[in-house]
Coordinates of C-alpha atoms and ligand atoms in Angstrom, one line a residue:
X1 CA 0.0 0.0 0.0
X2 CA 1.3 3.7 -0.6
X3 CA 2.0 5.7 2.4
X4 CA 2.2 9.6 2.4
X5 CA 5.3 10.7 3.1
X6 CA 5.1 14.2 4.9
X7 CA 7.5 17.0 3.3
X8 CA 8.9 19.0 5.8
X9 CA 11.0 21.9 4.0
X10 CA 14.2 23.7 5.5
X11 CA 15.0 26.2 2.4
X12 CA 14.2 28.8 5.0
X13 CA 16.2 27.6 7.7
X14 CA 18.8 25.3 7.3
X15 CA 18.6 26.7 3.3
X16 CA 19.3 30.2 4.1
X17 CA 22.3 29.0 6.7
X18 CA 24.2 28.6 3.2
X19 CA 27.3 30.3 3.6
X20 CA 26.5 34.1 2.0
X21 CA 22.6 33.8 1.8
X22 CA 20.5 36.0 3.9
X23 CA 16.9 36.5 2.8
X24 CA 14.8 39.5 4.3
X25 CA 11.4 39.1 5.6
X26 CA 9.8 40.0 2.4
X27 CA 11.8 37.5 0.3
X28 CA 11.2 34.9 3.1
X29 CA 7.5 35.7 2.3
X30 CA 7.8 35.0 -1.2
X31 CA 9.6 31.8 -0.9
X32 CA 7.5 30.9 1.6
X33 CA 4.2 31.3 -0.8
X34 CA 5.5 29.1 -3.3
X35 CA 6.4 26.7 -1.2
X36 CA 3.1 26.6 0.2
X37 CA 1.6 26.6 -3.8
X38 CA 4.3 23.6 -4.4
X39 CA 2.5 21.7 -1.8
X40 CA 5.0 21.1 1.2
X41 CA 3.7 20.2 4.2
X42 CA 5.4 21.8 6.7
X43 CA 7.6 25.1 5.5
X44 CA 10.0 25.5 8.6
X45 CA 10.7 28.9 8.3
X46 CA 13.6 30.2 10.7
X47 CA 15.1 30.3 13.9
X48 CA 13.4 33.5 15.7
X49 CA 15.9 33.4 18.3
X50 CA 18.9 34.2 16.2
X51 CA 17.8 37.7 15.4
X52 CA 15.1 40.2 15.5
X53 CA 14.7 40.0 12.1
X54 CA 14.6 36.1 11.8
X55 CA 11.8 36.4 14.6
X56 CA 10.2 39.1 12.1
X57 CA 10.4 37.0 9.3
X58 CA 9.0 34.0 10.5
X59 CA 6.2 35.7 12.2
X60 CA 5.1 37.6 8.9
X61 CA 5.1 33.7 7.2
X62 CA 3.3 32.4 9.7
X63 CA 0.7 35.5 9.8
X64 CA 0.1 35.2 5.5
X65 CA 0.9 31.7 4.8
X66 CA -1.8 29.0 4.7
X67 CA -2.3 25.7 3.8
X68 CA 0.7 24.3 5.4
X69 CA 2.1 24.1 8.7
X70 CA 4.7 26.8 10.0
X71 CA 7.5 25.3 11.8
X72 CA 10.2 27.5 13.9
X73 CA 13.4 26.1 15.4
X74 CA 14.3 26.2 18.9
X75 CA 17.0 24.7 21.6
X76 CA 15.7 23.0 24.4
X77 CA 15.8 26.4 26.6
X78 CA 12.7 28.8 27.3
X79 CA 14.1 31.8 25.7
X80 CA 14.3 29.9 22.4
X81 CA 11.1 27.8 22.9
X82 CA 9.2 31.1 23.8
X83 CA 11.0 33.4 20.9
X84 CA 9.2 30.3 18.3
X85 CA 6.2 30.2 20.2
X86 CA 5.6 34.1 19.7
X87 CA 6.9 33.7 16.4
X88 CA 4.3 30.8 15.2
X89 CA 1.2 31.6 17.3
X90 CA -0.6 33.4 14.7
X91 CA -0.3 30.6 11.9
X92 CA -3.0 28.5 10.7
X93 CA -1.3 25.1 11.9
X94 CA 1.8 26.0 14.3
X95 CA 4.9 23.5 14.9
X96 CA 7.8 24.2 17.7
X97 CA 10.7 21.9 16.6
X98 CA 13.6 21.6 19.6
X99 CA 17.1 20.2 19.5
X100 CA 19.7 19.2 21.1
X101 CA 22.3 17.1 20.2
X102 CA 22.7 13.4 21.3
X103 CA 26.2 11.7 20.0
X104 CA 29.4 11.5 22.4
X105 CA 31.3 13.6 20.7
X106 CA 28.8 16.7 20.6
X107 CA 27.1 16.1 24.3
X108 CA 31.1 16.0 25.6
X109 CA 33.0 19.2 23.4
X110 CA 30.0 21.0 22.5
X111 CA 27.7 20.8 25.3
X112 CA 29.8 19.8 28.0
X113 CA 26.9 17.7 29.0
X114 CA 26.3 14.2 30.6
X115 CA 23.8 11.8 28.5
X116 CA 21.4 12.0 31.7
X117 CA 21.7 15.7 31.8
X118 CA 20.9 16.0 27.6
X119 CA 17.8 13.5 28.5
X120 CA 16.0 15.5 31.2
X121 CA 16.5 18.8 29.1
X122 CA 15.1 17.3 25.8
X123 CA 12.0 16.4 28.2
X124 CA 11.4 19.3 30.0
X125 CA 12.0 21.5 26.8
X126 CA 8.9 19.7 24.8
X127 CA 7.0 19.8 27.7
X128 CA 7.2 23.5 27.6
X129 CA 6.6 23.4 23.9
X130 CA 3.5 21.5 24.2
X131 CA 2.3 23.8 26.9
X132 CA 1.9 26.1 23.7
X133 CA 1.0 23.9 21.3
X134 CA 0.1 19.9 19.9
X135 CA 2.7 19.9 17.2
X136 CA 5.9 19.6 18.5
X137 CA 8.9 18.0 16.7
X138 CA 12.0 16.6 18.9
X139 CA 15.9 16.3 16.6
X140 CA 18.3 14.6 18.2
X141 CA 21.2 16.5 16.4
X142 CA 24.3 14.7 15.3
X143 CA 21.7 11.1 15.2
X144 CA 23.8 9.5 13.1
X145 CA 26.7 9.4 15.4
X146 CA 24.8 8.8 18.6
X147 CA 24.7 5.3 20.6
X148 CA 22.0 3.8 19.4
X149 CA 20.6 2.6 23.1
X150 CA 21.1 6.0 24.7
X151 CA 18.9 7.8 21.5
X152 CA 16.0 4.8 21.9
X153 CA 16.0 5.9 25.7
X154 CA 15.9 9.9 24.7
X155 CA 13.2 9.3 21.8
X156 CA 10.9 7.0 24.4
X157 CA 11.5 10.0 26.9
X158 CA 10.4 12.7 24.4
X159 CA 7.7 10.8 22.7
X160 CA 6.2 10.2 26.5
X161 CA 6.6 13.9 27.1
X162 CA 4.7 14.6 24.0
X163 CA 6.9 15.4 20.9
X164 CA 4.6 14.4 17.9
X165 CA 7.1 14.0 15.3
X166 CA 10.8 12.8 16.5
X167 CA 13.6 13.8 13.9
X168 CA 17.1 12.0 13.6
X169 CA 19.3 13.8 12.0
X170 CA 22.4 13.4 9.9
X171 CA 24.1 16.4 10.9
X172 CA 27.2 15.8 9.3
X173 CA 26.5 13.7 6.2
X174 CA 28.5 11.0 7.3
X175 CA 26.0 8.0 7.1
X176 CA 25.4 5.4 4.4
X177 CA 22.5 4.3 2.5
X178 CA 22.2 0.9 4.3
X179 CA 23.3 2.4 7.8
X180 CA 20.9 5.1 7.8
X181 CA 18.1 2.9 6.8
X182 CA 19.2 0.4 9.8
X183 CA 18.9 3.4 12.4
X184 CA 15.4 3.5 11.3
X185 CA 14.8 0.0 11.4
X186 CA 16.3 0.2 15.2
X187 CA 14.1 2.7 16.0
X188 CA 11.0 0.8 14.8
X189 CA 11.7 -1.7 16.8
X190 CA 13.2 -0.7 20.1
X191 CA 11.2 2.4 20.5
X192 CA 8.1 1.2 22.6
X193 CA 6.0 3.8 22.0
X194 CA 7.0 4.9 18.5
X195 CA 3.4 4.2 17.1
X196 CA 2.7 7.6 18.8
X197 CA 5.4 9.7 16.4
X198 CA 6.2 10.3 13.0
X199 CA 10.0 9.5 12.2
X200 CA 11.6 11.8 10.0
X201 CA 15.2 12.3 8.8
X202 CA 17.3 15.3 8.0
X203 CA 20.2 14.3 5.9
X204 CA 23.0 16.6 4.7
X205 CA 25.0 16.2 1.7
X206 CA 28.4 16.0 2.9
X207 CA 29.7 13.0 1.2
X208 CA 26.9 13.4 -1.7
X209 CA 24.5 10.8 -0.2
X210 CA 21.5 13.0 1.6
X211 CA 18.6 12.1 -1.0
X212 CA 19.8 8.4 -0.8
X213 CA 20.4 7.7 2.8
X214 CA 16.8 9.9 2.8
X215 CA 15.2 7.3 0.3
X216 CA 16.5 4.6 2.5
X217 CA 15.4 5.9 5.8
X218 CA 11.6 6.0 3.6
X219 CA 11.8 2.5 2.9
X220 CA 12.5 1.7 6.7
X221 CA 9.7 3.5 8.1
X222 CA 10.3 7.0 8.0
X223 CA 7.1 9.4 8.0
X224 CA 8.9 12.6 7.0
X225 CA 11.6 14.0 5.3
X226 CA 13.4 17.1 5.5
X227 CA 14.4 18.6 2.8
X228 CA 15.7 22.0 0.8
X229 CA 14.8 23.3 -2.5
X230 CA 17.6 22.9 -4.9
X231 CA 19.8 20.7 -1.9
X232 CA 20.6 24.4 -0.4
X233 CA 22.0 24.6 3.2
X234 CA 24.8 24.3 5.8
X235 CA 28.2 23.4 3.7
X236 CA 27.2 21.1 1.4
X237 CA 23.3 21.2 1.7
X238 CA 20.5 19.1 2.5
X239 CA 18.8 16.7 1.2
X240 CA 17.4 18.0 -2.2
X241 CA 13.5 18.5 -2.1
X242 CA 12.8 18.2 -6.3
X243 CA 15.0 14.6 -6.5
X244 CA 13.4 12.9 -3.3
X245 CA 9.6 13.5 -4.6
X246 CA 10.5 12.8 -8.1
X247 CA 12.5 9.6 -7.3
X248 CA 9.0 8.8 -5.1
X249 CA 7.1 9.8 -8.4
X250 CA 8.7 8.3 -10.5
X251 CA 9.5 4.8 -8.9
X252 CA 6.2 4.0 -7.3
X253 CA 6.5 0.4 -7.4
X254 CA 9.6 0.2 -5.3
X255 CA 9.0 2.9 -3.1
X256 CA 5.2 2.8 -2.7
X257 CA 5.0 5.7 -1.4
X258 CA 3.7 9.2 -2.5
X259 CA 3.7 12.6 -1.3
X260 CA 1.3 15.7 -1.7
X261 CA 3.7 17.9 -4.0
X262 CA 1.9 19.8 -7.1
X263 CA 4.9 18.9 -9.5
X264 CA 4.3 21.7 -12.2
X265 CA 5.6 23.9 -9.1
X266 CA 8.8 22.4 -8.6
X267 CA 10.5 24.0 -11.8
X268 CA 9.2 27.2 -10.3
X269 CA 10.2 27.3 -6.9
X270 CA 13.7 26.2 -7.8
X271 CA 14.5 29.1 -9.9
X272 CA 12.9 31.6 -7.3
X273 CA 15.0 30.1 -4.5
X274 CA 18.1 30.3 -6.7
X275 CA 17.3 33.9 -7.8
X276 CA 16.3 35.4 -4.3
X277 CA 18.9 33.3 -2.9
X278 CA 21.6 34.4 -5.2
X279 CA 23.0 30.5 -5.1
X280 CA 22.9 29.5 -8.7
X281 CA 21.7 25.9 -9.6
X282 CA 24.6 23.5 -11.0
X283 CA 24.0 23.1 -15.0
X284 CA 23.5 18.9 -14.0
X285 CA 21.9 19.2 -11.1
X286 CA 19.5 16.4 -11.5
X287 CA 15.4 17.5 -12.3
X288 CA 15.8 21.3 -12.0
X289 CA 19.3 21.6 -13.7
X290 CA 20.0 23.4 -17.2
X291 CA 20.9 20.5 -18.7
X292 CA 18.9 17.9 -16.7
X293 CA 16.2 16.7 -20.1
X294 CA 19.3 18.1 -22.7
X295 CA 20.0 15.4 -24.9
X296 CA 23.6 15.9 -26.7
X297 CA 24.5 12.9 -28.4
X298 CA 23.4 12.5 -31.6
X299 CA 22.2 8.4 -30.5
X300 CA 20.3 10.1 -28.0
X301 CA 18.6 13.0 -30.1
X302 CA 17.6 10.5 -32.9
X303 CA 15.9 8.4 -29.9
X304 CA 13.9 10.9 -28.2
X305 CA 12.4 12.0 -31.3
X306 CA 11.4 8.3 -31.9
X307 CA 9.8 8.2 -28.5
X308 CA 10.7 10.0 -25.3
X309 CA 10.8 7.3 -23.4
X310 CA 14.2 6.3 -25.3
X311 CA 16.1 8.2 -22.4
X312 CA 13.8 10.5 -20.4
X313 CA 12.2 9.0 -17.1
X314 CA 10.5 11.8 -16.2
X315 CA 8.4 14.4 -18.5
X316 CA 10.1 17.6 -18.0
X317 CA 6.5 19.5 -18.8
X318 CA 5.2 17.8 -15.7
X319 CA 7.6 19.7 -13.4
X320 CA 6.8 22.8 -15.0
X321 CA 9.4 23.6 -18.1
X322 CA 8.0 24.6 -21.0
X323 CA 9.9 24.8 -24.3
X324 CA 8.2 27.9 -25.7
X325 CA 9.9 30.5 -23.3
X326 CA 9.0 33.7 -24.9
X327 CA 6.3 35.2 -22.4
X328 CA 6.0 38.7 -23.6
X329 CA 6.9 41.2 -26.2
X330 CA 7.0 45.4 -26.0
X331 CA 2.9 45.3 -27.2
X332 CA 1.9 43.0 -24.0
X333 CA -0.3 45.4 -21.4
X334 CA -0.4 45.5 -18.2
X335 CA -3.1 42.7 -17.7
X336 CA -0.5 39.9 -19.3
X337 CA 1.9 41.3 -17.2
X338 CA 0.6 40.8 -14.4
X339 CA -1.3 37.5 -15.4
X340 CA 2.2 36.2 -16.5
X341 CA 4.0 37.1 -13.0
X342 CA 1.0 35.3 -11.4
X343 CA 1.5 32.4 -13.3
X344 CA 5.4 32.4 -12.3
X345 CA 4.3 32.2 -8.4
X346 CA 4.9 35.7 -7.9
X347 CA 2.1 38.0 -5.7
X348 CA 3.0 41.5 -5.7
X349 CA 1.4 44.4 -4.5
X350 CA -0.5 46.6 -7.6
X351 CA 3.1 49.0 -6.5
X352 CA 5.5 46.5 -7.1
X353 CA 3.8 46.0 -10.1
X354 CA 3.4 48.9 -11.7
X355 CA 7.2 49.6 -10.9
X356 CA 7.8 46.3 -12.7
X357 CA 5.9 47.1 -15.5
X358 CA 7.7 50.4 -16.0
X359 CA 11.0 48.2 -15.8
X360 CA 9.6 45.8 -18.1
X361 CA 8.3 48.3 -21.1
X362 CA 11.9 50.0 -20.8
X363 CA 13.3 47.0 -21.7
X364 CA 10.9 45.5 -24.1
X365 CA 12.1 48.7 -25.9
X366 CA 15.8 47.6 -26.4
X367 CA 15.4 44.5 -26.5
X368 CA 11.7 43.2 -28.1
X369 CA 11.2 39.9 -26.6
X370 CA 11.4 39.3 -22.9
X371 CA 11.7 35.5 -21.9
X372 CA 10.9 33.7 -19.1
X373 CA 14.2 34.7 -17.3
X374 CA 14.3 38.1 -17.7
X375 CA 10.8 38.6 -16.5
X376 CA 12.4 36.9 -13.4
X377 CA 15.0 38.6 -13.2
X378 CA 13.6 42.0 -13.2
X379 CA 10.6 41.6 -10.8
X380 CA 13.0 40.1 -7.8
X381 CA 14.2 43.3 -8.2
X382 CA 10.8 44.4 -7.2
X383 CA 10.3 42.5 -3.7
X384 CA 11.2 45.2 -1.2
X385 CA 10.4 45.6 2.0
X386 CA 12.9 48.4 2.7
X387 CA 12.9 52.2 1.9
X388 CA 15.2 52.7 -1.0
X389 CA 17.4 55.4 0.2
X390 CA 19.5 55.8 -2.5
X391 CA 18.0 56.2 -5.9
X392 CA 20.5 56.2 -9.2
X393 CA 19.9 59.2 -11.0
X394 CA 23.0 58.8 -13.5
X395 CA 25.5 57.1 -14.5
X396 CA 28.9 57.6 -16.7
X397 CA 32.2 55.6 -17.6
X398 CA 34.8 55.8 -19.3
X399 CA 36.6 52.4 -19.9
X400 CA 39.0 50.9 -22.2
X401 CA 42.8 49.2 -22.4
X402 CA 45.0 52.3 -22.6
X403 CA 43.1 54.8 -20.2
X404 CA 42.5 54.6 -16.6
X405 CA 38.8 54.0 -15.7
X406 CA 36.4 56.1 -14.2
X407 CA 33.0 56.6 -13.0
X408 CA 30.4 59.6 -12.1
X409 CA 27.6 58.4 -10.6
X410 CA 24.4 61.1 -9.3
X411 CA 22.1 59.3 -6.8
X412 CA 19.2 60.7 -5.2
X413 CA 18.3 61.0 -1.3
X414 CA 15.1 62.1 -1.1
X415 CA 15.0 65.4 -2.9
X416 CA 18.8 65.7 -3.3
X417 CA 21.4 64.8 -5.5
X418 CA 24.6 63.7 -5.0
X419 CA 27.6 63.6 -7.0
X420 CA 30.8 61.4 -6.8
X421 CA 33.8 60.1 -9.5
X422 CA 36.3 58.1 -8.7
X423 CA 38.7 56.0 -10.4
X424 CA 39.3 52.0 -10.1
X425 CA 40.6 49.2 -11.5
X426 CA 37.5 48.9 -13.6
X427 CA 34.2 50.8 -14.3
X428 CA 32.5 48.3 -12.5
X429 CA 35.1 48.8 -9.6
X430 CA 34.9 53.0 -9.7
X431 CA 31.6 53.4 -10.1
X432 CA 31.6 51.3 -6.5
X433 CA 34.5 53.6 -5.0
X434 CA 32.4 56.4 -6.2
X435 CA 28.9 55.5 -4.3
X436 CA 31.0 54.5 -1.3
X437 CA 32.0 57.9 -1.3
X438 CA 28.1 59.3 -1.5
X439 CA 27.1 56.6 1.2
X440 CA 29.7 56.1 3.4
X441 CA 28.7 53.0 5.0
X442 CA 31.6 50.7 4.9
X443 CA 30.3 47.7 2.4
X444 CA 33.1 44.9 2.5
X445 CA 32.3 42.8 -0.6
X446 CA 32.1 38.9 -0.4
X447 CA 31.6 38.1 -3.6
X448 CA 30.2 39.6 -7.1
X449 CA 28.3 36.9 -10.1
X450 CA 27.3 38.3 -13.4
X451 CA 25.2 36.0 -15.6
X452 CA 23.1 36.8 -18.5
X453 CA 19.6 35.6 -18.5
X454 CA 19.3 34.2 -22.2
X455 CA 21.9 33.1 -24.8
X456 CA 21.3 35.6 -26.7
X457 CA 23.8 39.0 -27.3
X458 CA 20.9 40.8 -25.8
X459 CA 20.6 39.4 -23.0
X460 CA 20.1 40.8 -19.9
X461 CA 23.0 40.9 -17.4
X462 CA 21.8 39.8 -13.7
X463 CA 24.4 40.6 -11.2
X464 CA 23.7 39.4 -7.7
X465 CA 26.4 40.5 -5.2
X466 CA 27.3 39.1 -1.8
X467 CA 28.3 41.6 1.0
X468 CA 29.0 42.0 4.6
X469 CA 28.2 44.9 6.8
X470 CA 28.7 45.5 10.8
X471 CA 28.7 41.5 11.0
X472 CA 25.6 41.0 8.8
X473 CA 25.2 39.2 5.3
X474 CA 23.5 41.3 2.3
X475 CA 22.4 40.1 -1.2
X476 CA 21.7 42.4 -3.8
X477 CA 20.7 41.9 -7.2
X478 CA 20.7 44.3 -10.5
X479 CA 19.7 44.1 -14.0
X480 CA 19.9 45.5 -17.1
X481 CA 20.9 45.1 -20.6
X482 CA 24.3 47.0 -19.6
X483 CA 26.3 45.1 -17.2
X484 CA 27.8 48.1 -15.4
X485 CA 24.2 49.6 -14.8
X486 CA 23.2 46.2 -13.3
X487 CA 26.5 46.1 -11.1
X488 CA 25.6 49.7 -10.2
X489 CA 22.3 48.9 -9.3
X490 CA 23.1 45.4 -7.5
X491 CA 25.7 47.8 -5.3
X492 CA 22.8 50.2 -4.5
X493 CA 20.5 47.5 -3.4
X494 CA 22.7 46.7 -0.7
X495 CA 23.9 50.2 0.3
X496 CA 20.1 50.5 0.7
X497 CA 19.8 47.4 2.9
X498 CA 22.6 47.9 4.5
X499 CA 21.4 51.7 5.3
X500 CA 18.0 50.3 6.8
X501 CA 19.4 48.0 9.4
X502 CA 22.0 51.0 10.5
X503 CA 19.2 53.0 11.0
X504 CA 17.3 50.4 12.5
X505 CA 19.8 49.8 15.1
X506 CA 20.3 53.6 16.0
Ligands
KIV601 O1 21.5 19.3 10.8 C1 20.8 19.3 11.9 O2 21.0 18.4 12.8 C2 19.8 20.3 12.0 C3 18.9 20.2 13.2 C4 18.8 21.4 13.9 C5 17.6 19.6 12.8 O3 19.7 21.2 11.2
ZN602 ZN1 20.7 20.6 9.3

């Protein structure tokens, strides 16, 4: 018979501890709405205790999101049990999920805790979390590596105390396949009351075996799986959300088992994560990759046209990717614009749209037809939460092998302009010396990517830079058909998030 397995998604949590990714409240939103169109069951969506903006961010999810629960991390302390509590109350079906770690070497160097000691916390902590609410999920961090008779103990002891859904993660990615499907096994049997939880796992990608050591733990009795879009999170990720339903989907027979996942989503949601999350997806990454349903060889071509099945297992229309990717062109009104970002999972404000619309005709002007990814491209430049500061007003460089470059650059504050050139090792580089001189705010940058949305020579250029400010990560993204305008603009968009949380602090 085919059980349902229950998708528990961590983009938003473990996802966005990816070194370099941090997500505002608004783009959590956003993420958060798709993932709840896509179908998951349970969108865990922070840490609240980790910052007042992680606390805002989560509550705001929790407040707009329905149709699937609304988990928030916690340790096994009240502070962090009450910060989640506050931050889930308002959602439609609230989860607490507590921690703490269980294996010798974490309850010895990082906790400096006896296995006793780790037992009564876990207990008392989701007792408190069921004095706020019935959902309440218990990890053992660092599973894997824990004695298996001292975690039976600790999951009996939580189960009694109430936990609804006991987690055992692979914190490290260090487990195999046929190991990680025995833990489970273990657990079924030596875990009295078991029949009163849900197991799940949490598997990370460390030695590349997080979807498979996931599948196994499925076949043995696992309930729930956690899971990222696009395998996002800490180091090398988590187990990858699109290639554990689709291996489900696809292989019913041996799995027999199913999940509640709208599939024409998952094409989606992947690229919106990628984009908002400025972590681009690997060309072969498998179901959501560039290349994943490319066929190259000319034996392979020749067969697909004969019949699909020749070398596709999966249709690629049924995850959402459509061939024909020109969406609109410079006569399209407003209505298809808007009916065209609705259909890409995106639910503006009328604001946000009509800025995006005035973005959009500008460039239907240069450049005609506007595909897929550049409509994308130009409306996550839309999602703000934040005031925009600093407007660019102008821009001029003057580049080239024999001269040393350099950049003007006017931007706005409110009803004043202000004026700055500098010289760099670039345009790209001088125009940023020249708004650091207008802003002041001490940007360090982490990292810049420039990638152009099409194949085409008019493509547009999306820059997404990574940058660190006073201790805190900042994305920004830019676009346009000239490269250094979209660097200039991807610069502004931090200086502008940077500049809120400064004043916020004041
Ligand atoms: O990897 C891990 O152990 C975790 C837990 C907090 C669930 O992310
Ligand atoms: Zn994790």
């Amino acid at each position: 018979m085919t059980r349902r397995i229950i998708i528990f998604d961590t983009t938003l949590r473990d996802g966005e501890q990816s070194p370099g990714v941090a997500l505002n409240a608004q783009e959590k939103l956003e993420i958060a709405r798709q993932l709840a169109r896509l179908g998951v069951d349970v969108i865990e969506a922070g840490f609240p205790i980790t910052s007042p903006g992680d606390f805002e961010a989560v509550k705001l999810v929790s407040k707009k999101v329905k149709g699937s629960t609304i988990a928030a991390l916690a340790r096994t302390n009240a502070e962090d049990i009450d910060a989640a509590w506050d931050a889930i109350r308002c959602a439609e079906s609230p989860r607490i999920h507590t921690f703490i770690a269980s294996s010798p070497i974490h309850m010895k160097h990082k906790l400096g805790m006896e296995p006793a000691e780790v037992l009564e916390r876990a207990v008392w902590a989701v007792k408190r979390a069921r004095s706020y609410v019935s959902d309440v999920e218990f990890s053992c961090e660092d599973a894997s590596r824990s004695e298996p008779e001292f975690m039976y103990r600790l999951l009996q002891a939580v189960i009694e105390a109430g936990a609804t859904t006991i987690n055992v993660p692979d914190t490290v990615g260090y487990a195999t396949p046929e190991e990680h499907g025995e833990m489970i096994a273990g657990i079924v049997k030596n875990v009295p009351n078991i029949d009163r939880a849900v197991i799940s796992v949490h598997c990370h990608n460390d030695l590349g075996l997080a979807v498979a050591n996931s599948l196994a733990a499925i076949m043995n009795g696992a309930g729930q799986v956690e899971v990222a879009v696009n395998g996002i999170g800490e180091r090398a990720g988590n187990a990858s959300l699109e290639e554990i339903v689709m291996a489900l989907y696809t292989r019913p027979h041996f799995y027999e088992a199913s999940t509640r996942i709208n599939y024409s989503e998952i094409y989606r949601t992947s690229r919106m994560v990628s984009s908002l999350t400025g972590m681009p997806v690997q060309p072969n990454k498998a179901i959501v990759g560039k290349n994943a349903f490319s066929h190259e060889s000319g034996i392979h071509q020749d067969g697909v046209l004969k019949n699909r099945s020749t070398y596709e297992i999966m249709n690629p229309q049924l995850i959402g990717i459509f061939k024909d990717n020109i969406v609109l062109g410079k006569l399209s009104g407003r209505h298809a614009f808007r009916d065209r970002l609705q259909q890409l999972g995106y639910d503006l404000t009328e604001e946000e749209i009509e800025k995006g619309f005035k973005r959009f005709k500008i460039l239907a002007d240069r450049k005609g037809e506007i595909t897929t990814e550049d409509l994308e491209a130009l409306i996550t430049q839309e999602i703000r939460t934040i005031p925009e500061k600093y407007n660019l007003d102008y821009l001029h460089f003057f580049s080239g092998n024999r001269v040393v470059p350099t950049a003007t650059v006017g931007l706005t504050v409110g009803e004043d302009t202000f004026e700055e050139a500098s010289v760099g090792d670039g345009p790209v580089d001088a125009a940023f010396r020249a708004i650091d001189k207008i802003t002041n705010l001490g940007v360090v940058m982490n990292e810049y990517s420039l990638k152009a949305t099409t194949a085409g020579k008019d493509a547009l250029g999306e820059v997404t830079i990574k940058a660190e400010c006073d201790g805190r990560n900042y994305i920004g993204r830019g676009v346009s058909t000239d490269v250094v305008e979209a660097s200039v603009k991807a610069y502004i968009d931090v200086s502008n998030k940077v500049a809120y949380e400064k004043e916020r602090g004041k």
